[in-house]
Amino acid sequence: MCGIVGYVGGKKAQDVLVGGLRRLEYRGYDSAGIATLDDDDKAHLTRSVGKIAELSKALESEPQTGHLGIGHTRWATHGGVTETNAHPHHVGNIYMVHNGIIENYKEIKAELKDYDFASDTDTEVLAALIDSNYKDGVSLKDAVAKSLKRIRGTYGIAVFSPKEPGTIIVARLGSPLIIGLGKDETLIASDASALLGYTREAIYLNDGELAVCTDKGAEVFTLGLKHLDSKPETIEGDLAQIQKGGYDHFLLKEIMEQATTLHNTLSGRIDPKAGKMHLGGPNLTEKEMRDIHHVVIVGCGTAYYAGLLASYYMEQLVPDLTTEVVIASEYRYRSLHLPKDSVALIVSQSGETADTLACLREIKKRGVKTLGIVNVVGSTIAREVDGGTYVHAGPEISVASTKAFTAQVVAMLMFAGMIAEYHGGDPKLIAEFTRELEILPKEIEKVLNDNHDTMKSLAKKYSKFDHALYLGRDTAFPIALEGALKLKEISYIHAEGYASGELKHGPIALVDDRFFEVFTILDNWLFDKSCGGLHEVRARGGKTIVLTNSKADIEADDIIRIESPIKLLTPILLNTLQQLFAYYVAVNRGNDVDQPRNLAKSVTVE
Ligand code: AGP
């Protein structure tokens, strides 16, 4: 996620801001900047693409001397990775940094006719809106409060103006902001790690609150400007601990935050009332959407498995569509026979995977439209596809992909839901998927919280095994593959995923006390068939774990049942438990969970 820092006090703001941004580097970013107000109330703004070192270099030639300022590390969501899109943004009398996504920025931008916009960002629009309200004696606090009432989406902002020296206004809705209270100095940060060393006393702003910060402290208000008596709290933990959000590893943080990040993936893209989905990115005309009859989905590893799961949903939603899911490293060397009415979905968290990029280029040579399903904005794949959708899962630091998998499946599902309308897709089914997507973040949070301890103790019980089979049928089959990959790549247990219908065609020969078997069994029309494989394994003494949403009697060594109104997207829910299981097995085996041996976060070589 992006990072925010702010400072007002006796120190040189530039030093505090750059130091604070360095503390936030771990969150992943692609540009950075600071803005300060000097003692003559003149504002200075420096921004750079790339690492903080680039920003520091730029500041060497134009050092900023002020004692008040704001800084930002940007992880691009709206608009590419450019200096113009970097924060802070300056519009009129306003200097501002922003974390979050403003869903209705286009509608607000259209109203602000007196403003020329230099960037493609939603942030600049908010800065202009505040500036447009900051007139005729209205205070900065009041202008910010009035403007934020127009916003749909999420924000964490810090704002200052040369017209009100000594003051920084901060506000949050869905994107954290913390106010550090020092001696004759006040700091602002989106993450407590930037405050350590200055103060341990902080006010954690709540959603819908705004604060006026000066070197004497902070006054907190509601957006309705009712004064609040916010009590400071003590910042616990050390730097490393805090950067992981209090979790022991980034992997656990990313598993647990996927409910939150999924909101960003879904933001502005589903309309549950109308029962419709819409992705802006693919920029396909109606005719182009009508003409699609074959979708090739390209990826590696987890991205491939996300595509495999999405392909089942696509074929359910779009009656006359065929799908082909391919492993990029294989596909790039095959003789690609792509029907003329094809579209290729290029799936990649990093957007830099060499084999996937090579497929993209091969497919483009054949004149087939390529759409990216990518997490890292401005990545090579994102820049080379004809169109596409950012999955907005936020930076995924841990090598094992978790929240990005969920976001990729959901993004491809929304693509299918969108084109289904142009192919006579069943409106009731589209609406059912849309409703499930709306509640999916909350259900993921519930499933993870309800079963966390159980998965932890289950992991302890099975950590000593060196072999595992993961089995599933239909939409549970891609989940079996993904669950096996998660376990093998972080625990180093030899784990294989199989279609459970394949057991009799070979794998069942493996069943003995060296192995344990994980079955994902869905409460759907294939329930009995899925249980067939389970009985075959148990009849041969297999140690079996079942993950299911069924209430029916099932015989297994361990059963994890989830309760949820979600039916169609149950595989996504159950997969989050597989993520937890793999995490705790790896922890029990003492592995480097975030940086497993031999693996890289992005495989940029063949
Ligand atoms: C998944 O946990 C692995 N880290 C790996 O399989 C990964 O999914 C694969 O390398 C593809 O990466 P990408 O999504 O960045 O292209």
Coordinates of C-alpha atoms and ligand atoms in Angstrom, one line a residue:
M1 CA 0.0 0.0 0.0
C2 CA 1.1 3.6 -0.3
G3 CA 2.7 5.3 2.7
I4 CA 2.0 8.7 4.3
V5 CA 4.2 10.8 6.6
G6 CA 3.7 14.3 8.0
Y7 CA 5.6 16.6 10.4
V8 CA 5.2 19.9 12.1
G9 CA 7.7 21.0 14.8
G10 CA 11.1 22.3 15.4
K11 CA 13.1 19.9 13.3
K12 CA 13.9 20.2 9.6
A13 CA 10.8 18.6 8.1
Q14 CA 12.7 17.1 5.1
D15 CA 14.8 14.9 7.3
V16 CA 11.9 13.6 9.3
L17 CA 9.8 13.0 6.1
V18 CA 12.5 11.2 4.1
G19 CA 13.4 9.1 7.2
G20 CA 9.8 8.2 7.7
L21 CA 9.3 7.2 4.0
R22 CA 12.3 4.9 4.3
R23 CA 10.6 3.2 7.2
L24 CA 7.6 2.6 4.9
E25 CA 9.6 1.3 1.9
Y26 CA 8.8 -2.4 2.8
R27 CA 5.2 -1.7 1.8
G28 CA 6.2 -1.6 -1.8
Y29 CA 6.0 1.6 -3.9
D30 CA 7.0 3.0 -7.3
S31 CA 7.4 6.7 -6.7
A32 CA 7.8 9.2 -3.7
G33 CA 7.7 12.8 -2.9
I34 CA 7.6 15.5 -0.2
A35 CA 6.2 19.0 0.1
T36 CA 7.2 21.4 2.9
L37 CA 6.4 25.0 3.9
D38 CA 9.4 27.2 4.6
D39 CA 9.6 29.8 7.3
D40 CA 8.5 32.4 4.7
D41 CA 5.3 30.4 4.2
K42 CA 6.5 29.4 0.7
A43 CA 5.8 25.8 -0.3
H44 CA 8.3 23.5 -1.9
L45 CA 7.5 20.2 -3.8
T46 CA 9.9 17.5 -4.8
R47 CA 8.8 14.2 -6.3
S48 CA 10.6 11.3 -8.1
V49 CA 9.8 8.0 -9.8
G50 CA 11.6 5.0 -8.3
K51 CA 13.2 4.5 -4.9
I52 CA 13.6 7.0 -2.0
A53 CA 17.2 7.3 -3.1
E54 CA 16.1 9.1 -6.2
L55 CA 14.0 11.5 -4.1
S56 CA 17.0 12.1 -1.8
K57 CA 19.2 12.8 -4.9
A58 CA 16.6 15.4 -6.1
L59 CA 16.5 17.0 -2.7
E60 CA 20.3 17.4 -2.7
S61 CA 20.0 20.0 -5.5
E62 CA 17.0 21.6 -4.0
P63 CA 17.1 21.1 -0.2
Q64 CA 13.9 22.1 1.6
T65 CA 14.4 24.0 4.9
G66 CA 10.8 24.2 6.3
H67 CA 9.6 22.8 9.6
L68 CA 6.2 21.5 8.3
G69 CA 5.6 19.1 5.5
I70 CA 4.0 15.9 4.2
G71 CA 5.5 12.9 2.3
H72 CA 4.2 9.9 0.3
T73 CA 5.3 6.7 -1.2
R74 CA 2.9 5.8 -4.0
W75 CA 1.9 2.3 -5.1
A76 CA 0.1 3.2 -8.3
T77 CA -3.6 2.4 -8.6
H78 CA -5.0 5.1 -10.8
G79 CA -2.6 6.4 -13.4
G80 CA 0.8 5.1 -14.4
V81 CA 4.1 5.4 -12.6
T82 CA 5.2 8.9 -13.4
E83 CA 6.5 12.0 -11.5
T84 CA 3.3 13.8 -12.4
N85 CA 1.2 11.1 -10.8
A86 CA 3.4 10.9 -7.7
H87 CA 2.3 12.6 -4.5
P88 CA 2.1 15.2 -2.9
H89 CA -0.3 16.8 -5.3
H90 CA -0.4 20.6 -5.5
V91 CA -3.6 22.3 -6.7
G92 CA -4.1 26.0 -6.1
N93 CA -3.5 26.6 -2.4
I94 CA -3.6 22.9 -1.5
Y95 CA -0.7 20.4 -1.0
M96 CA -2.0 16.9 -0.3
V97 CA -1.1 13.2 -0.1
H98 CA -3.7 10.4 -0.2
N99 CA -3.9 6.7 0.3
G100 CA -7.0 4.8 -0.9
I101 CA -9.3 4.8 -3.9
I102 CA -11.9 7.4 -4.7
E103 CA -14.6 5.7 -6.7
N104 CA -16.5 8.8 -7.8
Y105 CA -13.5 10.9 -8.8
K106 CA -14.5 11.0 -12.5
E107 CA -17.9 12.6 -11.7
I108 CA -16.2 15.2 -9.3
K109 CA -13.5 15.9 -11.9
A110 CA -16.2 16.7 -14.5
E111 CA -17.7 19.3 -12.2
L112 CA -14.4 21.1 -11.5
K113 CA -14.4 23.0 -14.8
D114 CA -12.0 25.7 -13.6
Y115 CA -9.2 23.3 -13.0
D116 CA -6.7 21.8 -15.4
F117 CA -5.5 18.4 -14.3
A118 CA -1.8 17.5 -14.7
S119 CA -2.1 13.9 -13.6
D120 CA -4.4 10.8 -14.1
T121 CA -4.9 10.4 -10.4
D122 CA -8.0 10.4 -8.3
T123 CA -5.9 12.2 -5.6
E124 CA -5.5 15.4 -7.7
V125 CA -9.2 15.6 -8.1
L126 CA -9.7 15.6 -4.4
A127 CA -7.0 18.2 -3.9
A128 CA -8.9 20.4 -6.5
L129 CA -12.2 19.8 -4.8
I130 CA -10.7 21.0 -1.5
D131 CA -9.1 24.0 -3.1
S132 CA -12.5 24.8 -4.7
N133 CA -14.1 24.8 -1.3
Y134 CA -11.2 26.7 0.4
K135 CA -12.4 30.2 -0.5
D136 CA -14.1 33.3 1.0
G137 CA -12.7 32.8 4.5
V138 CA -13.5 29.1 4.8
S139 CA -10.9 27.5 7.0
L140 CA -8.8 24.6 5.7
K141 CA -10.4 22.3 8.2
D142 CA -13.9 23.2 7.0
A143 CA -12.9 23.0 3.3
V144 CA -11.5 19.5 3.9
A145 CA -14.6 18.4 5.8
K146 CA -17.0 19.7 3.2
S147 CA -15.1 18.1 0.4
L148 CA -14.8 14.7 2.0
K149 CA -18.5 14.5 2.4
R150 CA -18.7 14.2 -1.4
I151 CA -16.3 11.2 -1.5
R152 CA -17.3 7.6 -2.2
G153 CA -14.4 5.2 -1.6
T154 CA -11.5 5.1 0.8
Y155 CA -9.0 7.7 1.9
G156 CA -6.2 8.6 4.3
I157 CA -5.1 12.1 3.6
A158 CA -2.7 14.8 4.9
V159 CA -3.2 18.4 3.6
F160 CA -1.5 21.8 4.2
S161 CA -1.8 25.2 2.7
P162 CA 0.6 28.3 2.6
K163 CA -2.5 30.2 3.7
E164 CA -2.5 28.4 7.1
P165 CA 1.1 27.9 8.1
G166 CA 1.8 25.6 11.1
T167 CA -1.3 23.4 10.4
I168 CA -1.7 20.0 8.7
I169 CA -5.2 18.6 8.3
V170 CA -5.5 14.8 8.3
A171 CA -8.6 12.5 7.8
R172 CA -9.3 8.9 7.3
L173 CA -11.9 6.5 5.9
G174 CA -10.7 3.0 5.3
S175 CA -7.0 3.8 5.1
P176 CA -5.1 4.1 8.4
L177 CA -3.6 7.3 9.8
I178 CA -1.8 7.7 13.1
I179 CA -0.9 11.0 14.8
G180 CA 2.3 10.9 16.8
L181 CA 2.4 13.3 19.7
G182 CA 6.0 14.5 20.5
K183 CA 7.4 17.4 22.6
D184 CA 6.5 20.6 20.6
E185 CA 6.2 18.5 17.5
T186 CA 3.5 16.3 15.9
L187 CA 4.0 13.6 13.4
I188 CA 1.6 11.8 11.0
A189 CA 2.0 8.4 9.5
S190 CA -0.1 5.7 7.7
D191 CA 2.0 3.1 9.7
A192 CA 3.3 3.3 13.2
S193 CA 6.8 2.2 12.1
A194 CA 7.4 5.8 10.8
L195 CA 6.8 7.2 14.3
L196 CA 9.2 5.0 16.2
G197 CA 12.2 7.0 17.6
Y198 CA 10.2 10.2 17.8
T199 CA 7.3 9.2 20.1
R200 CA 5.4 6.2 21.3
E201 CA 2.3 8.3 22.1
A202 CA -0.2 8.4 19.3
I203 CA -3.8 9.0 18.4
Y204 CA -5.1 6.3 16.0
L205 CA -7.6 8.2 13.9
N206 CA -10.9 6.3 13.3
D207 CA -12.9 6.1 10.1
G208 CA -14.9 9.3 9.5
E209 CA -12.6 11.4 11.7
L210 CA -10.5 14.5 10.8
A211 CA -7.8 16.2 12.8
V212 CA -6.0 19.5 12.9
C213 CA -2.3 19.0 13.7
T214 CA 0.1 21.7 14.9
D215 CA 3.4 21.5 16.8
K216 CA 1.3 21.6 20.0
G217 CA -0.7 18.4 19.2
A218 CA -3.9 17.5 17.5
E219 CA -7.6 18.3 17.8
V220 CA -9.8 15.5 16.5
F221 CA -13.3 16.1 14.9
T222 CA -16.0 14.2 13.1
L223 CA -16.6 15.2 9.5
G224 CA -19.5 17.1 10.9
L225 CA -16.8 19.1 12.9
K226 CA -18.0 17.9 16.3
H227 CA -15.0 18.0 18.6
L228 CA -13.9 14.5 19.9
D229 CA -11.9 13.8 23.0
S230 CA -9.6 11.2 21.4
K231 CA -7.3 9.6 24.0
P232 CA -3.6 8.9 22.9
E233 CA -2.4 5.3 23.0
T234 CA 1.0 3.8 23.3
I235 CA 2.7 2.4 20.2
E236 CA 3.8 -1.2 21.1
G237 CA 6.4 -3.4 19.4
D238 CA 9.6 -2.8 17.5
L239 CA 10.1 -1.7 14.0
A240 CA 10.2 -5.1 12.3
Q241 CA 7.1 -6.2 14.2
I242 CA 5.2 -3.1 13.3
Q243 CA 6.0 -3.3 9.6
K244 CA 4.2 -6.6 9.6
G245 CA 1.2 -5.1 11.1
G246 CA 1.8 -7.0 14.3
Y247 CA 1.9 -10.3 12.5
D248 CA 5.0 -12.6 12.7
H249 CA 5.3 -12.7 8.9
F250 CA 4.2 -10.8 5.9
L251 CA 2.5 -14.0 4.6
L252 CA 0.1 -14.2 7.6
K253 CA -0.5 -10.4 7.3
E254 CA -1.4 -10.9 3.6
I255 CA -3.6 -13.9 4.2
M256 CA -5.5 -12.0 6.9
E257 CA -5.8 -8.7 5.0
Q258 CA -7.2 -10.2 1.8
A259 CA -10.7 -9.4 3.0
T260 CA -9.7 -5.8 3.2
T261 CA -7.8 -5.7 -0.1
L262 CA -10.6 -7.5 -1.9
H263 CA -12.7 -4.4 -1.3
N264 CA -10.3 -2.5 -3.5
T265 CA -10.5 -5.2 -6.1
L266 CA -14.3 -5.0 -6.2
S267 CA -14.5 -1.2 -5.7
G268 CA -16.8 0.4 -8.3
R269 CA -16.9 -2.8 -10.3
I270 CA -20.0 -4.6 -9.0
D271 CA -23.6 -3.4 -8.8
P272 CA -25.4 -6.0 -6.5
K273 CA -28.7 -4.1 -6.8
A274 CA -28.7 -4.4 -10.6
G275 CA -27.0 -7.8 -10.4
K276 CA -24.2 -6.7 -12.8
M277 CA -20.5 -6.5 -12.9
H278 CA -18.3 -4.1 -14.9
L279 CA -14.6 -3.8 -15.5
G280 CA -13.4 -0.5 -17.0
G281 CA -9.8 -1.6 -17.9
P282 CA -10.3 -4.1 -20.8
N283 CA -11.7 -1.2 -22.8
L284 CA -13.6 -3.6 -25.1
T285 CA -16.4 -2.2 -27.3
E286 CA -19.8 -3.9 -27.1
K287 CA -19.1 -5.6 -30.5
E288 CA -15.7 -6.8 -29.3
M289 CA -17.3 -8.3 -26.2
R290 CA -20.0 -9.9 -28.3
D291 CA -17.4 -11.4 -30.7
I292 CA -15.4 -13.1 -28.0
H293 CA -16.0 -16.9 -28.2
H294 CA -12.6 -18.2 -27.0
V295 CA -10.6 -17.1 -24.0
V296 CA -7.0 -18.2 -23.5
I297 CA -5.8 -17.7 -19.9
V298 CA -2.0 -17.6 -19.5
G299 CA -0.1 -17.7 -16.3
C300 CA 2.5 -19.5 -14.1
G301 CA 2.2 -21.1 -10.7
T302 CA -0.6 -19.6 -8.6
A303 CA -1.6 -17.2 -11.5
Y304 CA -2.2 -20.3 -13.6
Y305 CA -4.3 -21.9 -10.9
A306 CA -6.3 -18.7 -10.5
G307 CA -6.9 -18.8 -14.3
L308 CA -8.0 -22.5 -14.0
L309 CA -10.6 -21.7 -11.3
A310 CA -11.8 -18.6 -13.2
S311 CA -12.2 -20.8 -16.4
Y312 CA -14.9 -22.9 -14.6
Y313 CA -16.8 -19.8 -13.6
M314 CA -16.4 -18.3 -17.1
E315 CA -18.0 -21.4 -18.8
Q316 CA -20.8 -21.3 -16.2
L317 CA -21.6 -17.6 -16.9
V318 CA -21.0 -17.3 -20.7
P319 CA -22.9 -20.1 -22.5
D320 CA -21.1 -20.0 -25.9
L321 CA -17.6 -19.4 -24.6
T322 CA -14.7 -21.9 -24.7
T323 CA -11.7 -21.4 -22.4
E324 CA -8.2 -22.7 -22.6
V325 CA -5.9 -22.3 -19.6
V326 CA -2.2 -22.7 -20.3
I327 CA 1.1 -22.8 -18.4
A328 CA 3.1 -20.0 -19.9
S329 CA 6.5 -21.8 -20.0
E330 CA 4.9 -24.5 -22.1
Y331 CA 2.6 -22.4 -24.2
R332 CA 5.3 -20.0 -25.4
Y333 CA 7.0 -22.8 -27.4
R334 CA 3.9 -24.5 -28.8
S335 CA 2.4 -23.8 -32.1
L336 CA -0.3 -21.4 -31.0
H337 CA -3.5 -22.0 -32.8
L338 CA -5.7 -19.2 -31.7
P339 CA -9.2 -18.9 -33.2
K340 CA -9.9 -15.4 -34.6
D341 CA -12.6 -14.7 -32.0
S342 CA -10.1 -15.2 -29.2
V343 CA -9.0 -12.9 -26.3
A344 CA -6.0 -13.7 -24.1
L345 CA -6.0 -13.0 -20.4
I346 CA -2.5 -12.5 -19.2
V347 CA -2.4 -13.3 -15.4
S348 CA 0.5 -12.1 -13.3
Q349 CA 0.8 -10.7 -9.8
S350 CA 4.2 -9.1 -10.5
G351 CA 3.6 -8.3 -14.1
E352 CA 7.3 -9.3 -14.8
T353 CA 7.2 -13.1 -15.1
A354 CA 9.4 -13.9 -18.1
D355 CA 7.5 -16.9 -19.4
T356 CA 4.2 -15.1 -19.1
L357 CA 5.6 -12.0 -20.8
A358 CA 7.0 -14.1 -23.6
C359 CA 3.5 -15.6 -24.2
L360 CA 2.0 -12.1 -24.2
R361 CA 4.4 -11.1 -27.0
E362 CA 3.8 -14.3 -29.0
I363 CA 0.0 -13.9 -28.8
K364 CA 0.2 -10.3 -29.8
K365 CA 2.2 -11.2 -32.9
R366 CA -0.9 -13.3 -33.9
G367 CA -3.1 -10.2 -33.7
V368 CA -5.1 -11.5 -30.7
K369 CA -6.3 -9.0 -28.1
T370 CA -4.4 -9.3 -24.8
L371 CA -5.9 -8.2 -21.5
G372 CA -3.8 -8.0 -18.3
I373 CA -5.0 -9.4 -15.0
V374 CA -2.1 -7.8 -13.0
N375 CA -1.4 -6.6 -9.5
V376 CA 1.7 -4.3 -9.9
V377 CA 0.7 -1.1 -11.7
G378 CA 3.1 0.0 -14.5
S379 CA 4.7 -3.5 -14.6
T380 CA 6.0 -4.7 -18.0
I381 CA 3.0 -6.9 -18.7
A382 CA 0.7 -4.1 -17.6
R383 CA 2.4 -1.8 -20.1
E384 CA 2.4 -4.3 -23.0
V385 CA -1.1 -5.7 -22.9
D386 CA -3.8 -4.1 -25.1
G387 CA -5.9 -3.4 -22.0
G388 CA -6.7 -5.0 -18.7
T389 CA -7.5 -4.7 -15.1
Y390 CA -5.4 -4.1 -12.0
V391 CA -6.5 -6.4 -9.3
H392 CA -5.6 -3.8 -6.5
A393 CA -4.5 -6.4 -4.0
G394 CA -1.8 -4.1 -2.7
P395 CA 1.9 -5.0 -2.6
E396 CA 2.4 -8.7 -2.0
I397 CA 5.7 -9.0 -0.1
S398 CA 5.7 -12.6 0.8
V399 CA 7.0 -14.9 -2.0
A400 CA 4.0 -17.2 -1.7
S401 CA 1.0 -15.6 -3.4
T402 CA -2.2 -15.5 -1.4
K403 CA -4.3 -12.3 -1.6
A404 CA -3.3 -11.8 -5.2
F405 CA -4.7 -15.3 -6.1
T406 CA -8.1 -14.3 -4.6
A407 CA -8.0 -10.9 -6.3
Q408 CA -7.1 -12.5 -9.7
V409 CA -9.9 -15.0 -9.6
V410 CA -12.4 -12.3 -8.7
A411 CA -11.1 -9.9 -11.4
M412 CA -11.5 -12.7 -14.0
L413 CA -14.9 -13.6 -12.7
M414 CA -16.0 -9.9 -13.1
F415 CA -14.6 -10.0 -16.7
A416 CA -16.8 -13.1 -17.3
G417 CA -19.8 -11.5 -15.6
M418 CA -19.4 -8.4 -17.8
I419 CA -19.2 -10.3 -21.2
A420 CA -21.9 -12.8 -20.2
E421 CA -24.5 -10.1 -20.8
Y422 CA -23.5 -9.9 -24.4
H423 CA -23.7 -13.7 -24.9
G424 CA -27.2 -14.3 -23.5
G425 CA -25.8 -15.3 -20.1
D426 CA -28.4 -16.1 -17.4
P427 CA -29.2 -12.8 -15.7
K428 CA -30.1 -14.6 -12.5
L429 CA -26.8 -16.4 -12.4
I430 CA -24.9 -13.2 -13.1
A431 CA -26.9 -11.6 -10.3
E432 CA -26.1 -14.5 -7.9
F433 CA -22.4 -14.3 -8.6
T434 CA -22.6 -10.5 -8.1
R435 CA -24.3 -10.9 -4.7
E436 CA -21.7 -13.4 -3.6
L437 CA -18.9 -11.1 -4.6
E438 CA -20.5 -8.3 -2.6
I439 CA -20.3 -10.4 0.6
L440 CA -17.1 -12.3 -0.2
P441 CA -14.7 -10.0 1.7
K442 CA -16.8 -10.3 4.9
E443 CA -17.2 -14.0 4.5
I444 CA -13.4 -14.5 4.0
E445 CA -12.8 -12.5 7.2
K446 CA -15.4 -14.6 9.0
V447 CA -14.0 -18.0 7.7
L448 CA -10.4 -17.0 8.6
N449 CA -11.3 -15.8 12.1
D450 CA -13.7 -18.7 12.9
N451 CA -11.2 -21.3 11.9
H452 CA -7.8 -19.7 12.6
D453 CA -7.0 -21.7 15.7
T454 CA -8.3 -24.9 14.2
M455 CA -6.0 -24.6 11.2
K456 CA -3.1 -23.8 13.4
S457 CA -3.6 -26.9 15.5
L458 CA -4.2 -29.0 12.4
A459 CA -1.0 -27.8 10.9
K460 CA 0.8 -28.9 14.1
K461 CA -0.7 -32.3 13.8
Y462 CA 0.4 -32.8 10.2
S463 CA 3.7 -30.9 10.1
K464 CA 5.9 -34.0 10.4
F465 CA 4.6 -35.6 7.2
D466 CA 6.8 -35.4 4.1
H467 CA 4.1 -36.2 1.5
A468 CA 0.6 -34.9 0.8
L469 CA -2.1 -35.3 -1.8
Y470 CA -4.6 -32.5 -2.3
L471 CA -7.8 -33.6 -4.1
G472 CA -10.8 -31.8 -5.5
R473 CA -13.4 -32.0 -8.2
D474 CA -14.9 -29.3 -10.5
T475 CA -14.2 -25.8 -9.1
A476 CA -12.4 -27.6 -6.1
F477 CA -9.8 -29.1 -8.5
P478 CA -7.9 -25.8 -9.1
I479 CA -8.1 -25.2 -5.3
A480 CA -6.4 -28.6 -4.8
L481 CA -3.6 -27.6 -7.1
E482 CA -3.2 -24.2 -5.4
G483 CA -3.4 -25.7 -1.9
A484 CA -0.6 -28.2 -2.8
L485 CA 1.5 -25.4 -4.3
K486 CA 1.2 -23.3 -1.2
L487 CA 2.2 -26.2 1.1
K488 CA 5.1 -27.3 -1.0
E489 CA 6.6 -23.9 -1.7
I490 CA 6.8 -22.8 2.0
S491 CA 6.9 -26.1 4.0
Y492 CA 9.0 -28.1 1.5
I493 CA 6.6 -31.0 2.0
H494 CA 6.2 -32.9 -1.3
A495 CA 2.6 -32.0 -2.0
E496 CA 0.7 -32.9 -5.2
G497 CA -2.7 -31.6 -6.3
Y498 CA -5.0 -33.9 -8.3
A499 CA -8.5 -34.1 -9.7
S500 CA -10.1 -36.5 -7.2
G501 CA -11.7 -38.4 -10.1
E502 CA -8.1 -39.2 -11.1
L503 CA -7.3 -41.2 -7.9
K504 CA -8.1 -44.5 -9.5
H505 CA -5.9 -43.7 -12.5
G506 CA -2.7 -43.8 -10.5
P507 CA -2.3 -41.6 -7.4
I508 CA -4.2 -44.0 -5.1
A509 CA -1.1 -46.2 -5.3
L510 CA 0.6 -43.7 -3.2
V511 CA -1.7 -43.9 -0.2
D512 CA 0.1 -45.1 2.8
D513 CA 1.3 -43.8 6.2
R514 CA 3.9 -41.5 4.6
F515 CA 1.1 -39.4 3.1
F516 CA -1.9 -37.4 4.3
E517 CA -4.7 -36.4 1.9
V518 CA -6.6 -33.1 1.9
F519 CA -10.0 -33.2 0.2
T520 CA -11.9 -30.1 -0.7
I521 CA -15.5 -31.2 -0.9
L522 CA -18.2 -28.8 -2.1
D523 CA -21.9 -29.0 -1.1
N524 CA -23.0 -29.2 -4.7
W525 CA -24.3 -31.7 -7.3
L526 CA -20.9 -33.5 -7.3
F527 CA -20.9 -34.0 -3.5
D528 CA -21.4 -37.8 -3.6
K529 CA -18.8 -38.2 -6.4
S530 CA -16.3 -36.2 -4.4
C531 CA -16.9 -38.3 -1.3
G532 CA -16.2 -41.4 -3.4
G533 CA -12.6 -40.5 -3.7
L534 CA -12.4 -39.9 0.1
H535 CA -13.9 -43.3 0.8
E536 CA -11.4 -45.0 -1.5
V537 CA -8.5 -43.3 0.3
R538 CA -9.8 -44.1 3.7
A539 CA -10.4 -47.7 2.8
R540 CA -6.7 -47.9 2.3
G541 CA -5.8 -46.3 5.6
G542 CA -5.2 -42.8 4.2
K543 CA -5.0 -40.0 6.8
T544 CA -7.7 -37.6 5.6
I545 CA -8.5 -33.9 6.1
V546 CA -11.7 -32.6 4.6
L547 CA -12.4 -28.9 4.0
T548 CA -16.1 -28.5 3.2
N549 CA -19.2 -26.3 3.3
S550 CA -21.5 -29.4 3.5
K551 CA -23.4 -30.2 6.7
A552 CA -23.7 -33.9 5.6
D553 CA -22.0 -36.7 7.6
I554 CA -18.5 -37.2 6.3
E555 CA -16.0 -39.7 7.7
A556 CA -12.4 -38.3 7.9
D557 CA -9.6 -37.9 10.4
D558 CA -10.2 -34.1 10.5
I559 CA -13.1 -32.1 9.1
I560 CA -13.2 -28.4 8.8
R561 CA -16.7 -27.2 8.0
I562 CA -17.5 -23.6 7.1
E563 CA -20.9 -22.0 7.4
S564 CA -21.6 -19.3 4.8
P565 CA -24.4 -17.9 2.6
I566 CA -21.8 -18.2 -0.2
K567 CA -22.2 -21.2 -2.4
L568 CA -20.7 -20.7 -5.9
L569 CA -17.5 -19.0 -4.5
T570 CA -16.9 -21.6 -1.7
P571 CA -13.6 -22.7 -3.3
I572 CA -12.2 -19.2 -2.7
L573 CA -13.3 -19.4 1.0
L574 CA -11.8 -22.8 1.5
N575 CA -8.6 -21.8 -0.2
T576 CA -8.0 -19.2 2.5
L577 CA -8.0 -22.0 5.0
Q578 CA -5.4 -23.9 2.9
Q579 CA -3.3 -20.8 3.0
L580 CA -3.4 -20.7 6.8
F581 CA -2.7 -24.4 7.0
A582 CA 0.4 -24.1 4.7
Y583 CA 1.6 -21.1 6.7
Y584 CA 1.4 -22.8 10.1
V585 CA 3.0 -26.0 8.8
A586 CA 5.9 -24.0 7.4
V587 CA 6.2 -22.1 10.8
N588 CA 6.2 -25.5 12.6
R589 CA 8.9 -26.7 10.4
G590 CA 11.0 -23.6 11.1
N591 CA 11.2 -22.4 7.5
D592 CA 11.8 -18.9 6.3
V593 CA 8.1 -18.4 5.5
D594 CA 8.4 -15.1 3.6
Q595 CA 11.5 -16.0 1.6
P596 CA 11.3 -19.8 1.0
R597 CA 14.5 -21.5 -0.2
N598 CA 15.3 -21.3 -4.0
L599 CA 12.3 -19.1 -4.7
A600 CA 11.9 -15.5 -5.9
K601 CA 8.9 -13.3 -5.7
S602 CA 9.1 -12.6 -9.4
V603 CA 10.6 -15.1 -11.9
T604 CA 12.0 -12.7 -14.4
V605 CA 14.2 -15.3 -16.1
E606 CA 13.2 -18.4 -18.0
Ligands
AGP1 C1 3.0 -18.6 -6.0 O1 2.8 -18.6 -4.6 C2 4.4 -18.6 -6.4 N1 5.1 -17.5 -5.8 C3 4.6 -18.6 -7.9 O2 4.0 -19.8 -8.4 C4 3.9 -17.4 -8.6 O3 2.5 -17.5 -8.6 C5 4.4 -17.5 -10.1 O4 5.8 -17.3 -10.1 C6 3.7 -16.4 -11.0 O5 4.1 -15.1 -10.6 P1 3.3 -13.9 -11.1 O6 1.9 -14.0 -10.7 O7 4.0 -12.7 -10.5 O8 3.5 -13.9 -12.6

